[in-house]
Amino acid sequence: MRGKWVLFLLGFVTFNTSAQEASDDHLFITRKIAEYMLAFERCDKAISNRSEPREEVIWKLKTFPRNDVERFLISRSVQLRKQCEKPELTELAYAILTLQDHDIPEETRNAIDAIKVLAFPGRNRQFERAYAELPQGTRDTLERIDYFREPFDDRRVRDLLK
Amino acid sequence: MECPDINNLKFSREDKDALDEIRRVQRAGNVLELAMPAGVFATIFLGNNAAQVTYNIHSTDWVLFAKAMNSIPDLMRYRIRQVAKLRLLRADLSTQQRRFWDAIDGGCRGY
């Protein structure tokens, strides 16, 4: 009888410990997600606070083929945005990897799957490819323009070119 | 941005894949809103179901999670616009396809 009580208590403690670990894991990853979201907002704000490029920048852009300029603006803006978010993105990726082998509840797994779609879209490699396929001369010239060394809103610049 | 009238728009397979991606982004955003602790506590206080798990949340976490919850729609919009931008990089789009994806990039929510 006593043995059964000991077994019961051990099981109860183990269950409670597992349940607490699961909720700790959930809190751990959602904190990392929240920190990434703040980084996203920080970078968003930095971009929207930027003034428009000077007239000579627009003039310079108009000397290049329209398709190349569009390609540069879109892919470069993604590149710089990613750099802005990099510290928190890296922390988030690390946090997700550390939970890989944990026995995590469905809610936590769903949160991880969701943030993977939102923070690590696989299609971003297509932007990198688009950038790499630009003529070297075009890339070199436009990268040297100060305006395109900080995160910017590509849509805003493209609208100015219309 | 107002969604434009576009006549004779035909979606290619890549367009349909992109639209599926947009739906995935929307679903992911909805899941995240429910999974974040701020969302859980909203359910406790505003809904009928009580969470079964206990959280050890520090006071500073409340601000962090509340701000994060507010950012989820912005992140969803950004990712959706990225899907549209990728389509715009294609040289083989018809005029109608280009207008459609340009409208999505511009903030039109006709998807």
PDB file of C-alpha atoms in Angstrom:
ATOM      1  CA  MET A   1       0.000   0.000   0.000  1.00  0.00           C
ATOM      2  CA  ARG A   2       2.770   2.358   0.983  1.00  0.00           C
ATOM      3  CA  GLY A   3       4.643   1.496  -2.194  1.00  0.00           C
ATOM      4  CA  LYS A   4       1.595   2.475  -4.230  1.00  0.00           C
ATOM      5  CA  TRP A   5       1.438   5.855  -2.472  1.00  0.00           C
ATOM      6  CA  VAL A   6       5.111   6.492  -3.200  1.00  0.00           C
ATOM      7  CA  LEU A   7       4.561   5.634  -6.837  1.00  0.00           C
ATOM      8  CA  PHE A   8       1.483   7.865  -6.984  1.00  0.00           C
ATOM      9  CA  LEU A   9       3.355  10.812  -5.434  1.00  0.00           C
ATOM     10  CA  LEU A  10       6.308  10.336  -7.790  1.00  0.00           C
ATOM     11  CA  GLY A  11       3.944  10.308 -10.744  1.00  0.00           C
ATOM     12  CA  PHE A  12       2.137  13.397  -9.499  1.00  0.00           C
ATOM     13  CA  VAL A  13       5.387  15.343  -9.007  1.00  0.00           C
ATOM     14  CA  THR A  14       6.697  14.243 -12.424  1.00  0.00           C
ATOM     15  CA  PHE A  15       3.435  15.263 -14.086  1.00  0.00           C
ATOM     16  CA  ASN A  16       3.458  18.662 -12.380  1.00  0.00           C
ATOM     17  CA  THR A  17       7.133  19.200 -13.262  1.00  0.00           C
ATOM     18  CA  SER A  18       6.448  18.297 -16.901  1.00  0.00           C
ATOM     19  CA  ALA A  19       3.428  20.587 -17.010  1.00  0.00           C
ATOM     20  CA  GLN A  20       5.468  23.442 -15.554  1.00  0.00           C
ATOM     21  CA  GLU A  21       8.325  22.814 -18.001  1.00  0.00           C
ATOM     22  CA  ALA A  22       5.822  22.908 -20.856  1.00  0.00           C
ATOM     23  CA  SER A  23       4.431  26.239 -19.725  1.00  0.00           C
ATOM     24  CA  ASP A  24       7.988  27.556 -19.193  1.00  0.00           C
ATOM     25  CA  ASP A  25       8.843  26.505 -22.765  1.00  0.00           C
ATOM     26  CA  HIS A  26       5.761  28.303 -24.038  1.00  0.00           C
ATOM     27  CA  LEU A  27       6.633  31.446 -22.160  1.00  0.00           C
ATOM     28  CA  PHE A  28      10.252  31.198 -23.306  1.00  0.00           C
ATOM     29  CA  ILE A  29       9.380  31.068 -26.999  1.00  0.00           C
ATOM     30  CA  THR A  30       6.571  33.615 -26.861  1.00  0.00           C
ATOM     31  CA  ARG A  31       8.930  36.043 -25.119  1.00  0.00           C
ATOM     32  CA  LYS A  32      11.412  35.592 -27.962  1.00  0.00           C
ATOM     33  CA  ILE A  33       8.608  36.068 -30.470  1.00  0.00           C
ATOM     34  CA  ALA A  34       7.529  39.233 -28.673  1.00  0.00           C
ATOM     35  CA  GLU A  35      11.100  40.572 -28.705  1.00  0.00           C
ATOM     36  CA  TYR A  36      11.286  39.940 -32.441  1.00  0.00           C
ATOM     37  CA  MET A  37       7.968  41.752 -32.938  1.00  0.00           C
ATOM     38  CA  LEU A  38       9.396  44.792 -31.139  1.00  0.00           C
ATOM     39  CA  ALA A  39      12.417  44.690 -33.461  1.00  0.00           C
ATOM     40  CA  PHE A  40      10.057  44.548 -36.425  1.00  0.00           C
ATOM     41  CA  GLU A  41       8.272  47.661 -35.160  1.00  0.00           C
ATOM     42  CA  ARG A  42      11.576  49.424 -34.460  1.00  0.00           C
ATOM     43  CA  CYS A  43      12.750  48.835 -38.035  1.00  0.00           C
ATOM     44  CA  ASP A  44       9.335  49.792 -39.428  1.00  0.00           C
ATOM     45  CA  LYS A  45       9.469  53.085 -37.549  1.00  0.00           C
ATOM     46  CA  ALA A  46      13.036  53.779 -38.734  1.00  0.00           C
ATOM     47  CA  ILE A  47      11.878  53.312 -42.323  1.00  0.00           C
ATOM     48  CA  SER A  48       8.743  55.438 -42.059  1.00  0.00           C
ATOM     49  CA  ASN A  49      10.711  58.237 -40.345  1.00  0.00           C
ATOM     50  CA  ARG A  50      13.082  58.579 -43.280  1.00  0.00           C
ATOM     51  CA  SER A  51      12.628  61.534 -45.563  1.00  0.00           C
ATOM     52  CA  GLU A  52      12.304  61.084 -49.318  1.00  0.00           C
ATOM     53  CA  PRO A  53      15.500  60.767 -51.347  1.00  0.00           C
ATOM     54  CA  ARG A  54      16.927  63.974 -52.809  1.00  0.00           C
ATOM     55  CA  GLU A  55      16.070  64.936 -56.369  1.00  0.00           C
ATOM     56  CA  GLU A  56      19.529  64.015 -57.653  1.00  0.00           C
ATOM     57  CA  VAL A  57      19.007  60.454 -56.369  1.00  0.00           C
ATOM     58  CA  ILE A  58      15.762  60.160 -58.338  1.00  0.00           C
ATOM     59  CA  TRP A  59      17.471  61.646 -61.372  1.00  0.00           C
ATOM     60  CA  LYS A  60      20.300  59.133 -61.020  1.00  0.00           C
ATOM     61  CA  LEU A  61      17.844  56.230 -60.770  1.00  0.00           C
ATOM     62  CA  LYS A  62      16.133  57.364 -63.969  1.00  0.00           C
ATOM     63  CA  THR A  63      19.360  56.906 -65.911  1.00  0.00           C
ATOM     64  CA  PHE A  64      19.141  53.142 -65.411  1.00  0.00           C
ATOM     65  CA  PRO A  65      16.718  50.691 -67.088  1.00  0.00           C
ATOM     66  CA  ARG A  66      13.383  50.720 -65.267  1.00  0.00           C
ATOM     67  CA  ASN A  67      13.346  46.966 -64.598  1.00  0.00           C
ATOM     68  CA  ASP A  68      16.817  47.037 -63.060  1.00  0.00           C
ATOM     69  CA  VAL A  69      15.919  49.950 -60.817  1.00  0.00           C
ATOM     70  CA  GLU A  70      12.746  48.239 -59.629  1.00  0.00           C
ATOM     71  CA  ARG A  71      14.667  45.045 -58.978  1.00  0.00           C
ATOM     72  CA  PHE A  72      17.348  46.938 -57.046  1.00  0.00           C
ATOM     73  CA  LEU A  73      14.894  48.926 -54.931  1.00  0.00           C
ATOM     74  CA  ILE A  74      12.757  45.942 -53.968  1.00  0.00           C
ATOM     75  CA  SER A  75      15.583  43.504 -53.204  1.00  0.00           C
ATOM     76  CA  ARG A  76      17.862  46.049 -51.538  1.00  0.00           C
ATOM     77  CA  SER A  77      15.089  47.198 -49.197  1.00  0.00           C
ATOM     78  CA  VAL A  78      14.476  43.583 -48.122  1.00  0.00           C
ATOM     79  CA  GLN A  79      18.207  43.091 -47.574  1.00  0.00           C
ATOM     80  CA  LEU A  80      18.552  46.178 -45.371  1.00  0.00           C
ATOM     81  CA  ARG A  81      15.391  45.380 -43.459  1.00  0.00           C
ATOM     82  CA  LYS A  82      16.746  41.943 -42.617  1.00  0.00           C
ATOM     83  CA  GLN A  83      19.986  43.498 -41.365  1.00  0.00           C
ATOM     84  CA  CYS A  84      18.000  45.816 -39.132  1.00  0.00           C
ATOM     85  CA  GLU A  85      16.128  42.891 -37.539  1.00  0.00           C
ATOM     86  CA  LYS A  86      19.132  40.563 -37.469  1.00  0.00           C
ATOM     87  CA  PRO A  87      19.928  40.460 -33.731  1.00  0.00           C
ATOM     88  CA  GLU A  88      16.391  39.533 -32.700  1.00  0.00           C
ATOM     89  CA  LEU A  89      15.902  37.231 -35.706  1.00  0.00           C
ATOM     90  CA  THR A  90      19.050  35.365 -34.709  1.00  0.00           C
ATOM     91  CA  GLU A  91      17.861  35.057 -31.079  1.00  0.00           C
ATOM     92  CA  LEU A  92      14.492  33.801 -32.258  1.00  0.00           C
ATOM     93  CA  ALA A  93      16.058  31.227 -34.588  1.00  0.00           C
ATOM     94  CA  TYR A  94      18.282  30.005 -31.748  1.00  0.00           C
ATOM     95  CA  ALA A  95      15.315  29.758 -29.388  1.00  0.00           C
ATOM     96  CA  ILE A  96      13.335  27.709 -31.916  1.00  0.00           C
ATOM     97  CA  LEU A  97      16.271  25.348 -32.447  1.00  0.00           C
ATOM     98  CA  THR A  98      16.776  24.790 -28.722  1.00  0.00           C
ATOM     99  CA  LEU A  99      13.169  23.618 -28.393  1.00  0.00           C
ATOM    100  CA  GLN A 100      13.437  21.228 -31.305  1.00  0.00           C
ATOM    101  CA  ASP A 101      13.910  18.098 -29.212  1.00  0.00           C
ATOM    102  CA  HIS A 102      11.655  19.151 -26.348  1.00  0.00           C
ATOM    103  CA  ASP A 103       8.315  17.522 -25.761  1.00  0.00           C
ATOM    104  CA  ILE A 104       6.367  20.734 -26.269  1.00  0.00           C
ATOM    105  CA  PRO A 105       2.583  21.101 -26.181  1.00  0.00           C
ATOM    106  CA  GLU A 106       0.574  21.665 -29.326  1.00  0.00           C
ATOM    107  CA  GLU A 107      -0.037  25.338 -28.508  1.00  0.00           C
ATOM    108  CA  THR A 108       3.718  25.994 -28.388  1.00  0.00           C
ATOM    109  CA  ARG A 109       4.327  24.059 -31.606  1.00  0.00           C
ATOM    110  CA  ASN A 110       1.580  26.067 -33.298  1.00  0.00           C
ATOM    111  CA  ALA A 111       3.191  29.328 -32.158  1.00  0.00           C
ATOM    112  CA  ILE A 112       6.553  28.197 -33.542  1.00  0.00           C
ATOM    113  CA  ASP A 113       5.028  27.121 -36.869  1.00  0.00           C
ATOM    114  CA  ALA A 114       3.226  30.449 -37.128  1.00  0.00           C
ATOM    115  CA  ILE A 115       6.264  32.621 -36.426  1.00  0.00           C
ATOM    116  CA  LYS A 116       8.309  30.592 -38.914  1.00  0.00           C
ATOM    117  CA  VAL A 117       5.844  31.626 -41.643  1.00  0.00           C
ATOM    118  CA  LEU A 118       5.944  35.275 -40.557  1.00  0.00           C
ATOM    119  CA  ALA A 119       9.615  35.763 -39.613  1.00  0.00           C
ATOM    120  CA  PHE A 120      11.465  33.272 -41.823  1.00  0.00           C
ATOM    121  CA  PRO A 121       9.698  33.158 -45.184  1.00  0.00           C
ATOM    122  CA  GLY A 122      11.572  30.833 -47.518  1.00  0.00           C
ATOM    123  CA  ARG A 123      10.871  33.080 -50.490  1.00  0.00           C
ATOM    124  CA  ASN A 124      13.357  35.676 -49.156  1.00  0.00           C
ATOM    125  CA  ARG A 125      16.065  33.785 -51.008  1.00  0.00           C
ATOM    126  CA  GLN A 126      14.370  34.853 -54.239  1.00  0.00           C
ATOM    127  CA  PHE A 127      15.046  38.479 -53.294  1.00  0.00           C
ATOM    128  CA  GLU A 128      18.705  37.615 -52.763  1.00  0.00           C
ATOM    129  CA  ARG A 129      18.791  35.949 -56.171  1.00  0.00           C
ATOM    130  CA  ALA A 130      17.146  38.966 -57.818  1.00  0.00           C
ATOM    131  CA  TYR A 131      19.780  41.223 -56.250  1.00  0.00           C
ATOM    132  CA  ALA A 132      22.668  38.982 -57.319  1.00  0.00           C
ATOM    133  CA  GLU A 133      21.353  38.915 -60.918  1.00  0.00           C
ATOM    134  CA  LEU A 134      21.535  42.702 -61.289  1.00  0.00           C
ATOM    135  CA  PRO A 135      24.300  43.967 -63.594  1.00  0.00           C
ATOM    136  CA  GLN A 136      27.399  44.445 -61.425  1.00  0.00           C
ATOM    137  CA  GLY A 137      27.848  48.054 -62.553  1.00  0.00           C
ATOM    138  CA  THR A 138      24.269  48.955 -61.652  1.00  0.00           C
ATOM    139  CA  ARG A 139      24.596  47.352 -58.235  1.00  0.00           C
ATOM    140  CA  ASP A 140      27.928  49.005 -57.482  1.00  0.00           C
ATOM    141  CA  THR A 141      26.717  52.460 -58.502  1.00  0.00           C
ATOM    142  CA  LEU A 142      23.421  52.355 -56.655  1.00  0.00           C
ATOM    143  CA  GLU A 143      24.887  50.776 -53.494  1.00  0.00           C
ATOM    144  CA  ARG A 144      27.234  53.767 -53.216  1.00  0.00           C
ATOM    145  CA  ILE A 145      24.314  56.186 -52.892  1.00  0.00           C
ATOM    146  CA  ASP A 146      23.979  57.016 -49.180  1.00  0.00           C
ATOM    147  CA  TYR A 147      20.204  56.830 -49.234  1.00  0.00           C
ATOM    148  CA  PHE A 148      20.365  53.120 -50.051  1.00  0.00           C
ATOM    149  CA  ARG A 149      22.682  52.228 -47.188  1.00  0.00           C
ATOM    150  CA  GLU A 150      19.953  52.477 -44.545  1.00  0.00           C
ATOM    151  CA  PRO A 151      16.568  50.683 -44.495  1.00  0.00           C
ATOM    152  CA  PHE A 152      14.133  52.480 -46.795  1.00  0.00           C
ATOM    153  CA  ASP A 153      10.631  52.125 -48.212  1.00  0.00           C
ATOM    154  CA  ASP A 154      11.062  50.840 -51.763  1.00  0.00           C
ATOM    155  CA  ARG A 155       7.413  51.601 -52.591  1.00  0.00           C
ATOM    156  CA  ARG A 156       7.872  55.241 -51.745  1.00  0.00           C
ATOM    157  CA  VAL A 157      10.902  55.566 -54.003  1.00  0.00           C
ATOM    158  CA  ARG A 158       9.226  53.644 -56.844  1.00  0.00           C
ATOM    159  CA  ASP A 159       6.219  55.950 -56.633  1.00  0.00           C
ATOM    160  CA  LEU A 160       8.551  58.944 -57.036  1.00  0.00           C
ATOM    161  CA  LEU A 161       9.897  57.436 -60.232  1.00  0.00           C
ATOM    162  CA  LYS A 162       6.453  57.211 -61.861  1.00  0.00           C
TER     163      LYS A 162
ATOM    164  CA  MET B   1      -4.987  52.370 -51.410  1.00  0.00           C
ATOM    165  CA  GLU B   2      -8.219  51.811 -53.284  1.00  0.00           C
ATOM    166  CA  CYS B   3      -8.449  48.505 -55.094  1.00  0.00           C
ATOM    167  CA  PRO B   4      -8.501  49.214 -58.851  1.00  0.00           C
ATOM    168  CA  ASP B   5     -10.909  47.742 -61.387  1.00  0.00           C
ATOM    169  CA  ILE B   6      -9.026  45.161 -63.420  1.00  0.00           C
ATOM    170  CA  ASN B   7     -10.697  43.493 -66.404  1.00  0.00           C
ATOM    171  CA  ASN B   8      -9.718  40.172 -67.948  1.00  0.00           C
ATOM    172  CA  LEU B   9      -7.326  39.259 -65.144  1.00  0.00           C
ATOM    173  CA  LYS B  10      -6.137  35.674 -65.495  1.00  0.00           C
ATOM    174  CA  PHE B  11      -4.140  34.158 -62.642  1.00  0.00           C
ATOM    175  CA  SER B  12      -1.174  31.994 -63.547  1.00  0.00           C
ATOM    176  CA  ARG B  13      -0.120  29.010 -61.440  1.00  0.00           C
ATOM    177  CA  GLU B  14       2.496  31.233 -59.787  1.00  0.00           C
ATOM    178  CA  ASP B  15      -0.180  33.811 -58.973  1.00  0.00           C
ATOM    179  CA  LYS B  16      -2.298  31.121 -57.324  1.00  0.00           C
ATOM    180  CA  ASP B  17       0.723  29.889 -55.343  1.00  0.00           C
ATOM    181  CA  ALA B  18       1.299  33.462 -54.196  1.00  0.00           C
ATOM    182  CA  LEU B  19      -2.335  33.780 -53.128  1.00  0.00           C
ATOM    183  CA  ASP B  20      -1.994  30.527 -51.156  1.00  0.00           C
ATOM    184  CA  GLU B  21       1.057  32.012 -49.484  1.00  0.00           C
ATOM    185  CA  ILE B  22      -0.950  35.088 -48.523  1.00  0.00           C
ATOM    186  CA  ARG B  23      -3.595  32.861 -46.937  1.00  0.00           C
ATOM    187  CA  ARG B  24      -0.842  31.022 -45.036  1.00  0.00           C
ATOM    188  CA  VAL B  25       0.416  34.347 -43.699  1.00  0.00           C
ATOM    189  CA  GLN B  26      -3.094  35.296 -42.572  1.00  0.00           C
ATOM    190  CA  ARG B  27      -3.611  31.950 -40.827  1.00  0.00           C
ATOM    191  CA  ALA B  28      -0.203  32.222 -39.152  1.00  0.00           C
ATOM    192  CA  GLY B  29      -1.085  35.685 -37.842  1.00  0.00           C
ATOM    193  CA  ASN B  30      -4.377  34.423 -36.412  1.00  0.00           C
ATOM    194  CA  VAL B  31      -2.640  31.477 -34.702  1.00  0.00           C
ATOM    195  CA  LEU B  32      -0.018  33.755 -33.195  1.00  0.00           C
ATOM    196  CA  GLU B  33      -2.624  36.113 -31.773  1.00  0.00           C
ATOM    197  CA  LEU B  34      -4.139  33.189 -29.891  1.00  0.00           C
ATOM    198  CA  ALA B  35      -0.826  31.684 -28.789  1.00  0.00           C
ATOM    199  CA  MET B  36       0.708  34.803 -27.256  1.00  0.00           C
ATOM    200  CA  PRO B  37       0.154  35.013 -23.489  1.00  0.00           C
ATOM    201  CA  ALA B  38      -1.598  38.352 -23.866  1.00  0.00           C
ATOM    202  CA  GLY B  39      -4.092  36.566 -26.087  1.00  0.00           C
ATOM    203  CA  VAL B  40      -4.512  33.786 -23.548  1.00  0.00           C
ATOM    204  CA  PHE B  41      -5.248  36.247 -20.776  1.00  0.00           C
ATOM    205  CA  ALA B  42      -7.722  38.082 -22.971  1.00  0.00           C
ATOM    206  CA  THR B  43      -9.506  34.741 -23.307  1.00  0.00           C
ATOM    207  CA  ILE B  44      -9.517  34.248 -19.545  1.00  0.00           C
ATOM    208  CA  PHE B  45     -10.939  37.661 -18.798  1.00  0.00           C
ATOM    209  CA  LEU B  46     -13.190  38.076 -21.807  1.00  0.00           C
ATOM    210  CA  GLY B  47     -14.098  34.504 -22.723  1.00  0.00           C
ATOM    211  CA  ASN B  48     -15.670  31.514 -21.055  1.00  0.00           C
ATOM    212  CA  ASN B  49     -12.727  29.122 -21.031  1.00  0.00           C
ATOM    213  CA  ALA B  50     -10.094  29.329 -18.310  1.00  0.00           C
ATOM    214  CA  ALA B  51      -6.514  28.434 -19.263  1.00  0.00           C
ATOM    215  CA  GLN B  52      -5.402  25.237 -17.572  1.00  0.00           C
ATOM    216  CA  VAL B  53      -1.724  26.087 -17.487  1.00  0.00           C
ATOM    217  CA  THR B  54      -0.158  28.477 -15.008  1.00  0.00           C
ATOM    218  CA  TYR B  55       2.219  31.107 -16.266  1.00  0.00           C
ATOM    219  CA  ASN B  56       4.897  32.810 -14.235  1.00  0.00           C
ATOM    220  CA  ILE B  57       4.700  36.180 -15.899  1.00  0.00           C
ATOM    221  CA  HIS B  58       6.714  39.098 -14.632  1.00  0.00           C
ATOM    222  CA  SER B  59       5.209  42.558 -14.668  1.00  0.00           C
ATOM    223  CA  THR B  60       7.537  43.690 -17.492  1.00  0.00           C
ATOM    224  CA  ASP B  61       6.261  40.850 -19.667  1.00  0.00           C
ATOM    225  CA  TRP B  62       2.789  42.373 -19.787  1.00  0.00           C
ATOM    226  CA  VAL B  63       4.049  45.418 -21.673  1.00  0.00           C
ATOM    227  CA  LEU B  64       6.213  43.294 -23.959  1.00  0.00           C
ATOM    228  CA  PHE B  65       3.367  40.956 -24.899  1.00  0.00           C
ATOM    229  CA  ALA B  66       0.820  43.735 -25.308  1.00  0.00           C
ATOM    230  CA  LYS B  67       3.118  45.602 -27.711  1.00  0.00           C
ATOM    231  CA  ALA B  68       3.857  42.396 -29.587  1.00  0.00           C
ATOM    232  CA  MET B  69       0.150  41.659 -29.992  1.00  0.00           C
ATOM    233  CA  ASN B  70      -0.339  45.110 -31.550  1.00  0.00           C
ATOM    234  CA  SER B  71       2.426  44.412 -34.072  1.00  0.00           C
ATOM    235  CA  ILE B  72       1.049  41.159 -35.445  1.00  0.00           C
ATOM    236  CA  PRO B  73      -1.219  42.822 -38.067  1.00  0.00           C
ATOM    237  CA  ASP B  74       1.669  45.028 -39.250  1.00  0.00           C
ATOM    238  CA  LEU B  75       3.928  42.007 -39.656  1.00  0.00           C
ATOM    239  CA  MET B  76       1.217  40.165 -41.581  1.00  0.00           C
ATOM    240  CA  ARG B  77       0.756  43.154 -43.897  1.00  0.00           C
ATOM    241  CA  TYR B  78       4.489  43.414 -44.475  1.00  0.00           C
ATOM    242  CA  ARG B  79       4.786  39.736 -45.400  1.00  0.00           C
ATOM    243  CA  ILE B  80       1.796  39.950 -47.735  1.00  0.00           C
ATOM    244  CA  ARG B  81       3.356  42.943 -49.473  1.00  0.00           C
ATOM    245  CA  GLN B  82       6.570  40.933 -49.812  1.00  0.00           C
ATOM    246  CA  VAL B  83       4.645  38.200 -51.653  1.00  0.00           C
ATOM    247  CA  ALA B  84       3.294  40.890 -54.007  1.00  0.00           C
ATOM    248  CA  LYS B  85       6.762  42.411 -54.515  1.00  0.00           C
ATOM    249  CA  LEU B  86       8.158  39.025 -55.531  1.00  0.00           C
ATOM    250  CA  ARG B  87       5.487  38.739 -58.195  1.00  0.00           C
ATOM    251  CA  LEU B  88       6.317  42.242 -59.428  1.00  0.00           C
ATOM    252  CA  LEU B  89       9.931  41.174 -59.964  1.00  0.00           C
ATOM    253  CA  ARG B  90       8.758  38.830 -62.704  1.00  0.00           C
ATOM    254  CA  ALA B  91       9.278  40.204 -66.204  1.00  0.00           C
ATOM    255  CA  ASP B  92       6.579  38.009 -67.765  1.00  0.00           C
ATOM    256  CA  LEU B  93       3.508  39.493 -66.058  1.00  0.00           C
ATOM    257  CA  SER B  94       0.608  40.754 -68.112  1.00  0.00           C
ATOM    258  CA  THR B  95      -0.561  44.338 -67.598  1.00  0.00           C
ATOM    259  CA  GLN B  96      -3.501  43.083 -65.559  1.00  0.00           C
ATOM    260  CA  GLN B  97      -1.348  40.848 -63.369  1.00  0.00           C
ATOM    261  CA  ARG B  98       1.063  43.718 -62.753  1.00  0.00           C
ATOM    262  CA  ARG B  99      -1.810  46.033 -61.788  1.00  0.00           C
ATOM    263  CA  PHE B 100      -3.174  43.405 -59.408  1.00  0.00           C
ATOM    264  CA  TRP B 101       0.099  42.764 -57.612  1.00  0.00           C
ATOM    265  CA  ASP B 102       0.982  46.448 -57.605  1.00  0.00           C
ATOM    266  CA  ALA B 103      -2.319  47.111 -55.874  1.00  0.00           C
ATOM    267  CA  ILE B 104      -1.590  44.457 -53.219  1.00  0.00           C
ATOM    268  CA  ASP B 105       1.869  45.956 -52.674  1.00  0.00           C
ATOM    269  CA  GLY B 106       0.222  49.354 -52.347  1.00  0.00           C
ATOM    270  CA  GLY B 107      -2.042  48.118 -49.562  1.00  0.00           C
ATOM    271  CA  CYS B 108      -5.174  47.108 -51.468  1.00  0.00           C
ATOM    272  CA  ARG B 109      -6.795  44.207 -49.602  1.00  0.00           C
ATOM    273  CA  GLY B 110      -8.689  42.623 -52.464  1.00  0.00           C
ATOM    274  CA  TYR B 111      -7.322  39.147 -51.807  1.00  0.00           C
TER     275      TYR B 111
END
